[in-house]
Coordinates of C-alpha atoms in Angstrom, one line a residue:
M1489 CA -56.5 -10.0 -2.1
A1490 CA -60.3 -10.9 -2.0
L1491 CA -60.3 -10.6 2.1
H1492 CA -59.4 -6.7 1.0
V1493 CA -62.1 -6.5 -1.9
M1494 CA -64.4 -8.0 0.6
D1495 CA -63.7 -5.2 3.1
E1496 CA -64.6 -2.7 0.6
A1497 CA -67.7 -4.2 -0.6
N1498 CA -68.7 -4.5 3.2
H1499 CA -67.7 -0.5 3.3
C1500 CA -70.1 0.1 0.8
L1501 CA -73.8 1.7 2.4
G1502 CA -75.9 0.6 -0.7
C1503 CA -77.1 4.1 -1.0
K1504 CA -80.4 4.7 -2.6
V1505 CA -79.0 7.8 -4.4
P1506 CA -75.9 6.1 -5.4
R1507 CA -73.8 9.4 -6.0
C1508 CA -71.2 6.9 -7.3
Q1509 CA -72.9 5.5 -9.9
Q1510 CA -73.9 9.6 -11.2
G1511 CA -70.1 10.3 -10.9
C1512 CA -69.5 7.6 -13.5
P1513 CA -69.4 8.5 -17.3
I1514 CA -71.1 5.1 -18.1
H1515 CA -73.3 5.0 -15.1
T1516 CA -72.4 1.9 -13.7
N1517 CA -74.7 0.4 -11.6
I1518 CA -72.0 0.0 -8.8
P1519 CA -74.6 -0.6 -5.9
E1520 CA -76.2 -3.5 -7.6
V1521 CA -73.0 -4.8 -8.6
I1522 CA -71.3 -5.0 -4.8
R1523 CA -74.6 -6.3 -3.5
L1524 CA -74.2 -9.4 -6.3
L1525 CA -70.8 -9.9 -5.2
K1526 CA -71.9 -9.9 -1.4
A1527 CA -74.3 -12.4 -2.4
N1528 CA -72.0 -14.9 -3.7
K1529 CA -73.3 -13.8 -7.4
L1530 CA -69.6 -13.3 -9.0
D1531 CA -70.6 -14.5 -12.6
E1532 CA -73.6 -12.1 -12.5
A1533 CA -71.7 -9.0 -11.1
G1534 CA -69.4 -9.7 -13.9
R1535 CA -71.7 -9.9 -16.7
M1536 CA -73.5 -6.9 -15.3
L1537 CA -70.2 -4.8 -15.9
F1538 CA -69.1 -6.3 -19.0
E1539 CA -72.6 -5.8 -20.6
N1540 CA -72.5 -1.9 -19.9
N1541 CA -69.0 -1.5 -20.8
P1542 CA -66.9 -4.2 -22.8
L1543 CA -63.7 -2.5 -21.4
T1544 CA -64.7 -2.8 -17.6
T1545 CA -61.3 -4.6 -16.7
V1546 CA -59.3 -1.8 -18.6
C1547 CA -61.4 1.2 -17.0
S1548 CA -60.8 -0.7 -13.5
L1549 CA -57.1 0.2 -14.2
V1550 CA -56.8 3.4 -15.8
C1551 CA -60.1 5.3 -15.0
N1552 CA -59.9 8.8 -13.1
H1553 CA -61.5 6.9 -10.1
E1554 CA -60.7 9.8 -7.6
N1555 CA -63.0 12.2 -10.0
Q1556 CA -65.3 9.8 -11.0
C1557 CA -66.9 6.7 -8.8
E1558 CA -64.8 7.1 -5.7
G1559 CA -64.5 10.7 -6.0
H1560 CA -68.5 10.8 -5.6
C1561 CA -68.7 8.2 -2.8
V1562 CA -70.9 9.8 0.2
R1563 CA -68.0 7.7 2.6
G1564 CA -65.3 10.3 1.1
I1565 CA -66.8 13.3 2.5
K1566 CA -65.8 12.8 5.9
G1567 CA -63.3 9.9 5.3
A1568 CA -62.0 7.4 2.8
P1569 CA -64.6 6.6 0.2
V1570 CA -65.2 2.8 -1.4
H1571 CA -62.4 1.7 -3.5
F1572 CA -64.5 0.5 -6.1
S1573 CA -61.5 0.5 -8.7
V1574 CA -60.1 -2.6 -6.8
I1575 CA -63.7 -4.3 -6.7
E1576 CA -64.4 -3.8 -10.1
N1577 CA -60.8 -5.2 -11.3
Y1578 CA -61.4 -8.3 -9.1
I1579 CA -64.8 -8.9 -10.2
S1580 CA -63.9 -8.3 -14.4
S1581 CA -60.7 -10.0 -14.2
T1582 CA -62.0 -13.1 -12.4
Y1583 CA -65.2 -13.3 -14.5
A1584 CA -63.6 -12.8 -17.8
S1585 CA -61.0 -15.7 -17.3
Q1586 CA -64.5 -17.9 -17.3
M1587 CA -66.0 -16.3 -20.5
T1588 CA -66.0 -19.1 -23.4
Q1589 CA -69.4 -17.8 -25.1
G1590 CA -69.1 -18.1 -28.7
P1591 CA -70.2 -15.9 -31.3
A1592 CA -74.3 -14.6 -31.6
P1593 CA -76.0 -15.9 -34.5
S1594 CA -75.1 -13.8 -37.6
N1595 CA -77.4 -11.3 -39.1
G1596 CA -75.7 -11.7 -42.4
K1597 CA -74.6 -8.1 -42.6
K1598 CA -70.6 -7.3 -42.0
A1599 CA -69.3 -3.7 -40.3
A1600 CA -65.6 -2.5 -40.7
I1601 CA -63.9 -1.1 -37.6
I1602 CA -61.0 0.9 -37.9
G1603 CA -58.7 1.3 -35.3
S1604 CA -58.6 -0.9 -32.2
G1605 CA -58.4 1.7 -29.3
P1606 CA -61.0 1.8 -26.8
A1607 CA -63.6 3.1 -29.1
G1608 CA -63.4 0.6 -32.1
L1609 CA -63.0 -2.0 -29.4
T1610 CA -66.4 -1.1 -28.0
I1611 CA -68.0 -0.8 -31.3
A1612 CA -66.9 -4.1 -32.1
V1613 CA -67.9 -6.2 -29.5
I1614 CA -71.3 -4.2 -29.3
L1615 CA -72.0 -4.7 -32.8
A1616 CA -71.0 -8.4 -32.5
R1617 CA -73.4 -8.9 -29.5
Y1618 CA -75.8 -7.9 -32.5
G1619 CA -75.0 -10.6 -34.6
Y1620 CA -72.9 -8.3 -37.5
D1621 CA -69.7 -10.0 -38.8
V1622 CA -67.1 -7.6 -38.1
T1623 CA -63.7 -7.0 -39.0
I1624 CA -60.7 -5.0 -37.2
F1625 CA -58.5 -2.8 -39.3
E1626 CA -55.3 -2.1 -37.1
S1627 CA -52.5 -0.6 -38.5
H1628 CA -50.4 -2.1 -35.3
D1629 CA -49.2 -5.7 -35.0
K1630 CA -51.7 -5.7 -32.0
I1631 CA -54.5 -4.7 -30.5
G1632 CA -55.2 -1.9 -28.3
G1633 CA -54.3 0.9 -29.9
V1634 CA -53.4 3.7 -27.3
L1635 CA -54.2 1.5 -24.7
R1636 CA -51.0 -0.9 -25.9
Y1637 CA -49.1 2.1 -27.3
G1638 CA -49.7 5.0 -25.2
I1639 CA -50.1 3.5 -21.8
P1640 CA -46.9 1.6 -19.9
E1641 CA -46.9 -1.2 -19.1
F1642 CA -47.0 -0.9 -15.3
R1643 CA -50.1 1.1 -15.6
L1644 CA -52.0 -1.2 -17.8
P1645 CA -50.5 -5.2 -18.0
K1646 CA -50.3 -6.0 -22.0
S1647 CA -51.6 -9.1 -20.4
V1648 CA -55.3 -7.8 -20.1
L1649 CA -55.6 -6.4 -23.7
D1650 CA -54.2 -10.1 -24.9
D1651 CA -56.9 -11.8 -22.4
F1652 CA -59.8 -9.1 -24.3
E1653 CA -58.1 -10.4 -27.6
Y1654 CA -59.3 -13.9 -27.2
R1655 CA -62.3 -13.7 -24.8
H1656 CA -63.6 -10.8 -26.5
L1657 CA -62.6 -10.8 -30.2
R1658 CA -62.0 -14.4 -30.9
L1659 CA -64.3 -16.4 -29.0
K1660 CA -66.7 -13.5 -30.5
G1661 CA -66.1 -14.7 -34.1
I1662 CA -64.8 -10.6 -34.9
K1663 CA -61.7 -10.9 -37.2
V1664 CA -58.6 -9.0 -36.9
R1665 CA -56.7 -7.5 -39.4
P1666 CA -53.0 -6.5 -38.0
N1667 CA -50.3 -4.4 -39.7
T1668 CA -53.5 -3.0 -41.9
D1669 CA -53.0 0.9 -42.1
V1670 CA -56.6 1.8 -43.9
G1671 CA -55.6 5.1 -46.4
K1672 CA -53.1 3.5 -48.0
A1673 CA -53.1 -0.2 -49.8
L1674 CA -56.4 -0.5 -48.7
K1675 CA -59.1 2.9 -49.1
I1676 CA -62.6 2.9 -47.9
E1677 CA -63.8 2.6 -51.1
D1678 CA -62.3 -0.9 -51.3
L1679 CA -64.4 -1.7 -48.0
F1680 CA -67.5 -0.6 -49.5
R1681 CA -66.8 -2.8 -52.4
D1682 CA -66.2 -5.9 -50.3
G1683 CA -69.7 -5.7 -49.0
Y1684 CA -69.1 -4.2 -45.4
K1685 CA -72.2 -2.3 -44.9
A1686 CA -70.9 0.4 -42.5
I1687 CA -68.0 1.4 -41.3
F1688 CA -66.5 2.6 -38.0
I1689 CA -63.6 5.2 -37.8
G1690 CA -61.6 4.8 -34.3
T1691 CA -58.4 5.9 -35.3
G1692 CA -57.4 8.0 -32.3
V1693 CA -55.0 10.8 -32.3
W1694 CA -51.4 9.9 -33.2
K1695 CA -50.1 13.3 -35.0
P1696 CA -48.0 14.7 -32.2
K1697 CA -48.8 18.7 -31.3
A1698 CA -45.5 20.8 -32.1
M1699 CA -44.6 23.8 -30.2
G1700 CA -42.8 25.5 -33.0
I1701 CA -39.7 26.9 -31.3
P1702 CA -36.2 26.7 -32.2
G1703 CA -34.4 23.5 -31.9
E1704 CA -37.7 21.1 -31.9
S1705 CA -35.9 19.2 -34.5
L1706 CA -32.9 18.2 -32.5
G1707 CA -31.6 14.6 -32.6
H1708 CA -32.1 14.6 -28.9
V1709 CA -35.8 15.8 -29.0
N1710 CA -38.6 13.4 -29.2
Y1711 CA -42.5 13.6 -29.1
A1712 CA -44.9 11.9 -25.9
I1713 CA -46.8 9.7 -28.6
D1714 CA -44.2 8.4 -30.5
Y1715 CA -41.6 7.5 -27.2
L1716 CA -44.7 5.1 -25.6
V1717 CA -44.8 3.4 -28.5
D1718 CA -41.6 1.7 -27.9
P1719 CA -39.2 3.2 -25.1
D1720 CA -37.0 0.7 -25.4
V1721 CA -35.5 2.3 -28.7
Y1722 CA -34.7 5.5 -26.9
D1723 CA -31.6 7.0 -25.6
L1724 CA -32.1 9.7 -23.3
G1725 CA -29.3 9.7 -21.3
D1726 CA -28.9 11.1 -17.6
N1727 CA -31.2 14.4 -17.9
L1728 CA -34.3 14.5 -19.0
V1729 CA -37.0 17.1 -19.3
V1730 CA -40.6 16.7 -20.2
I1731 CA -42.4 19.6 -21.4
G1732 CA -46.4 19.3 -20.5
A1733 CA -48.1 18.5 -17.3
G1734 CA -50.9 15.8 -18.5
N1735 CA -51.5 12.1 -17.9
S1736 CA -49.4 11.4 -21.1
A1737 CA -46.5 13.7 -19.3
M1738 CA -46.6 11.6 -15.9
D1739 CA -46.4 8.4 -18.1
V1740 CA -43.5 9.5 -20.0
A1741 CA -42.1 10.4 -16.8
R1742 CA -42.1 7.3 -14.8
T1743 CA -41.5 5.2 -17.9
A1744 CA -38.1 7.3 -18.3
L1745 CA -37.2 6.5 -14.9
R1746 CA -37.6 2.9 -15.3
K1747 CA -36.1 3.0 -18.7
G1748 CA -32.7 4.4 -16.5
V1749 CA -33.0 7.8 -16.9
R1750 CA -31.6 9.7 -13.7
H1751 CA -33.4 12.6 -13.1
V1752 CA -36.6 13.4 -14.7
S1753 CA -37.7 16.7 -14.8
V1754 CA -41.5 18.1 -16.0
F1755 CA -41.9 22.1 -17.4
C1756 CA -45.6 22.8 -16.6
R1757 CA -46.7 26.1 -18.2
R1758 CA -49.3 27.0 -15.8
Y1759 CA -49.3 26.8 -12.2
Q1760 CA -51.3 23.6 -11.8
T1761 CA -50.9 20.3 -14.0
A1762 CA -53.7 19.1 -16.6
A1763 CA -52.9 15.0 -14.8
S1764 CA -54.9 13.6 -12.5
V1765 CA -53.7 14.1 -8.6
R1766 CA -53.5 10.2 -8.6
E1767 CA -50.8 10.4 -11.5
V1768 CA -49.0 13.5 -10.3
D1769 CA -48.7 11.8 -7.1
Y1770 CA -47.2 8.8 -8.5
A1771 CA -44.8 10.5 -10.3
K1772 CA -43.6 12.5 -7.4
A1773 CA -43.2 9.2 -5.1
D1774 CA -41.1 7.8 -8.2
G1775 CA -38.8 11.0 -7.8
V1776 CA -39.9 13.5 -11.0
E1777 CA -39.6 16.9 -10.0
F1778 CA -42.2 19.6 -10.8
Y1779 CA -41.4 22.9 -12.1
Y1780 CA -43.9 25.6 -12.8
G1781 CA -44.6 28.6 -14.8
M1782 CA -41.9 27.6 -17.5
R1783 CA -42.6 28.7 -20.6
P1784 CA -39.6 27.0 -22.8
S1785 CA -38.8 29.5 -25.8
R1786 CA -36.2 27.6 -27.4
I1787 CA -33.8 24.3 -27.2
T1788 CA -30.1 23.6 -28.1
D1789 CA -28.1 20.3 -27.7
D1790 CA -27.0 21.1 -24.3
G1791 CA -30.7 21.9 -22.6
V1792 CA -33.5 24.3 -22.9
Y1793 CA -33.9 28.1 -22.5
Y1794 CA -37.0 29.1 -21.0
K1795 CA -38.9 32.3 -19.3
K1796 CA -40.3 32.2 -15.7
V1797 CA -43.7 33.2 -16.0
E1798 CA -46.0 34.5 -13.1
M1799 CA -49.6 34.4 -13.0
D1800 CA -52.9 35.9 -11.3
E1801 CA -55.8 33.6 -10.0
E1802 CA -57.5 34.2 -13.3
G1803 CA -54.8 32.8 -15.3
N1804 CA -53.4 36.2 -16.7
I1805 CA -49.2 36.6 -16.9
T1806 CA -48.6 39.4 -14.8
S1807 CA -44.7 39.3 -15.6
T1808 CA -42.2 37.5 -17.2
S1809 CA -38.5 36.9 -16.5
E1810 CA -35.4 36.9 -18.7
E1811 CA -34.6 34.2 -20.9
Q1812 CA -33.1 31.7 -18.7
F1813 CA -31.0 28.1 -19.2
F1814 CA -32.3 24.5 -18.2
P1815 CA -29.1 21.7 -18.8
C1816 CA -30.5 18.6 -19.9
S1817 CA -29.0 15.5 -22.2
S1818 CA -32.7 15.4 -23.8
V1819 CA -36.2 16.4 -24.0
I1820 CA -39.7 14.9 -25.0
I1821 CA -42.5 17.3 -25.8
A1822 CA -46.1 16.2 -24.4
I1823 CA -48.5 19.1 -24.8
S1824 CA -51.1 17.2 -27.3
Q1825 CA -51.9 15.3 -30.3
G1826 CA -54.2 15.6 -33.5
A1827 CA -55.6 13.4 -35.7
Q1828 CA -53.7 12.1 -38.5
N1829 CA -56.0 13.0 -42.3
R1830 CA -54.8 10.2 -44.2
I1831 CA -58.2 8.6 -44.4
V1832 CA -60.0 11.5 -45.1
S1833 CA -57.5 12.8 -48.0
T1834 CA -58.2 9.3 -49.7
T1835 CA -61.6 8.9 -49.5
T1836 CA -64.3 11.6 -51.0
G1837 CA -67.2 12.9 -49.0
L1838 CA -65.3 13.0 -45.5
E1839 CA -64.7 16.0 -43.8
M1840 CA -62.4 17.1 -40.9
S1841 CA -63.4 19.8 -37.9
S1842 CA -62.0 23.3 -37.8
H1843 CA -59.9 21.2 -34.7
G1844 CA -58.3 19.0 -37.0
L1845 CA -60.4 16.0 -36.2
L1846 CA -62.8 14.0 -38.0
A1847 CA -66.6 15.8 -38.4
T1848 CA -69.6 14.0 -36.8
D1849 CA -72.6 15.0 -35.4
E1850 CA -73.9 14.2 -32.3
H1851 CA -75.0 10.8 -33.3
G1852 CA -71.2 9.9 -34.9
H1853 CA -72.4 10.0 -38.1
T1854 CA -69.9 11.4 -40.6
T1855 CA -70.4 13.7 -43.2
R1856 CA -70.0 10.3 -45.9
E1857 CA -73.0 8.0 -45.0
G1858 CA -72.4 4.6 -43.7
I1859 CA -69.2 6.1 -42.3
F1860 CA -69.7 6.5 -38.4
A1861 CA -66.8 7.6 -35.9
S1862 CA -66.0 8.8 -32.1
G1863 CA -63.3 8.8 -29.3
D1864 CA -60.4 10.9 -29.3
V1865 CA -60.5 11.2 -33.3
V1866 CA -63.6 13.2 -33.2
L1867 CA -63.3 14.8 -29.3
G1868 CA -59.5 15.0 -29.0
A1869 CA -57.5 13.2 -26.3
R1870 CA -59.8 12.5 -23.8
T1871 CA -60.3 9.4 -21.3
V1872 CA -60.7 5.8 -21.7
V1873 CA -64.2 5.9 -19.9
E1874 CA -65.6 9.1 -22.5
A1875 CA -64.4 6.4 -25.3
V1876 CA -66.5 4.2 -24.2
K1877 CA -69.8 6.1 -23.2
Y1878 CA -69.7 8.0 -27.0
S1879 CA -68.8 4.6 -28.7
K1880 CA -72.1 3.0 -26.9
Q1881 CA -74.0 5.4 -28.4
V1882 CA -72.6 5.6 -31.7
A1883 CA -73.0 1.3 -32.0
E1884 CA -76.7 1.7 -31.3
E1885 CA -76.6 4.8 -34.1
M1886 CA -75.1 2.2 -36.3
D1887 CA -77.3 -0.8 -35.7
E1888 CA -80.6 1.3 -36.3
Y1889 CA -78.7 2.5 -39.8
L1890 CA -77.8 -1.1 -40.3
T1891 CA -81.5 -2.4 -39.2
K1892 CA -82.9 0.2 -41.8
R1893 CA -80.8 -1.1 -44.7
R1894 CA -81.9 -4.6 -43.9
E1895 CA -85.7 -3.9 -44.1
K1896 CA -85.3 -1.9 -47.2

C-alpha cells in the first residue's frame, strides 16, 4: 500500500498552476500535501488536510474524484492522472490514528448542531476549534447521517465514522445526544431556553420522493433511502428492479446483490445515468443490468409496466412505445429525496423554499435569527464535499454572529 502511494506521489509534476486544486470544490492544496509527504512530513500533510476538510478521510473514499481533482490532473490529458484519492486516504487515515489533542480553551458560548451528517459534523468540528461548547442532536443511534445510513459499508466502512466520533468529537469535547429527534419532545425553543446562542440545522433529506404511479404502495415496493438504512430487514426475492439512475440507485443495486438478490435491473428514464462513471462501472462489474429510456407507468404484484421512449440529442421524446411488462419480485424507487418538515412545523419564523427545502440566504442564515443551515436540507441531495464546502462558510458566519453577541 505505502509503495503504491509513493509511486502516485512521485507521479505528481508539482504544477505551478495546479489544475487538481482548482478542480477540488474545497481547493485542497494537493501539490503541497504531496510535497510534504515526499519530504517525510506526514504529520504536517495530515494536519493540512484536516484543517482544510474535517471529513478528509471520508472524502478520500467517496468523492467523485474522476470529475474533480483527478479529472483535472494534467497527467490525465495523455495518460493516467495522479490518483490523489489514494494519497489522501493514506495520509488522513494514518494521521487520524495519532490525533490526541483535546478541546480548545472554552469561550463560554454554547452552539447546537441538529443532525450529524456531513454538514453537521463539519460545523461542529470548526466551532469546537474556536472554543464553543458544541452539542450534536442526532435522531439515529450513531453519528454520520447519510454517511452511515445512506452509503454502503463496501464504499465507506463504518469504522471510519466510529474513529471520527472518537478522534474529532469526544477528544474535542463535542457532546452527542443520540436518538434525539428535535421537533418531537425537544423543540428549537427549548434549545434557546437552555442557553444555546446559535443553532445549526443539517438534517439532510430523508423524505423519499414518490413517483405517483399506481402500485407504489404495494408490499414489495420500497424507497432507496429507507432500504439503505438497514438492508438486512428487507426480503427482495431474486429479481429486483431499481427505478432511478443516480448514485443512490447504484448503492441500492450493488447492496442488493451482496445481500442475496440474484438479478438486479436498473431502469433509467433517460439515455444516460446521473451517477458517476466510476459508480456505474462498478455496478456493471458487479452484474447490474441497465435499461435506458424506460418510463414506468404502473407497478403490479408481478412486476413493472413501462413505456419505452426514444429521445433526440436535446433530450426531447421523439417516440413512445405501447405499454410493456417487466417481471420482477421487488421494486426499489431511487429517484430523489426531500427534506422532512418537522422542525419547521414546530418552530415559529422558519420558512421553507419553493423546492420544499429550508430557506436560507447565501450565508446560511435562515429566516429565524440565530438559526443557520446548510447541506442537503438547503441544497437538496448533493455530494459530501459540497456539503463540506458550504458548511465551512456557514461555520465562519456562525462564529461572526456569536462573536458579535459576545461583544454586546
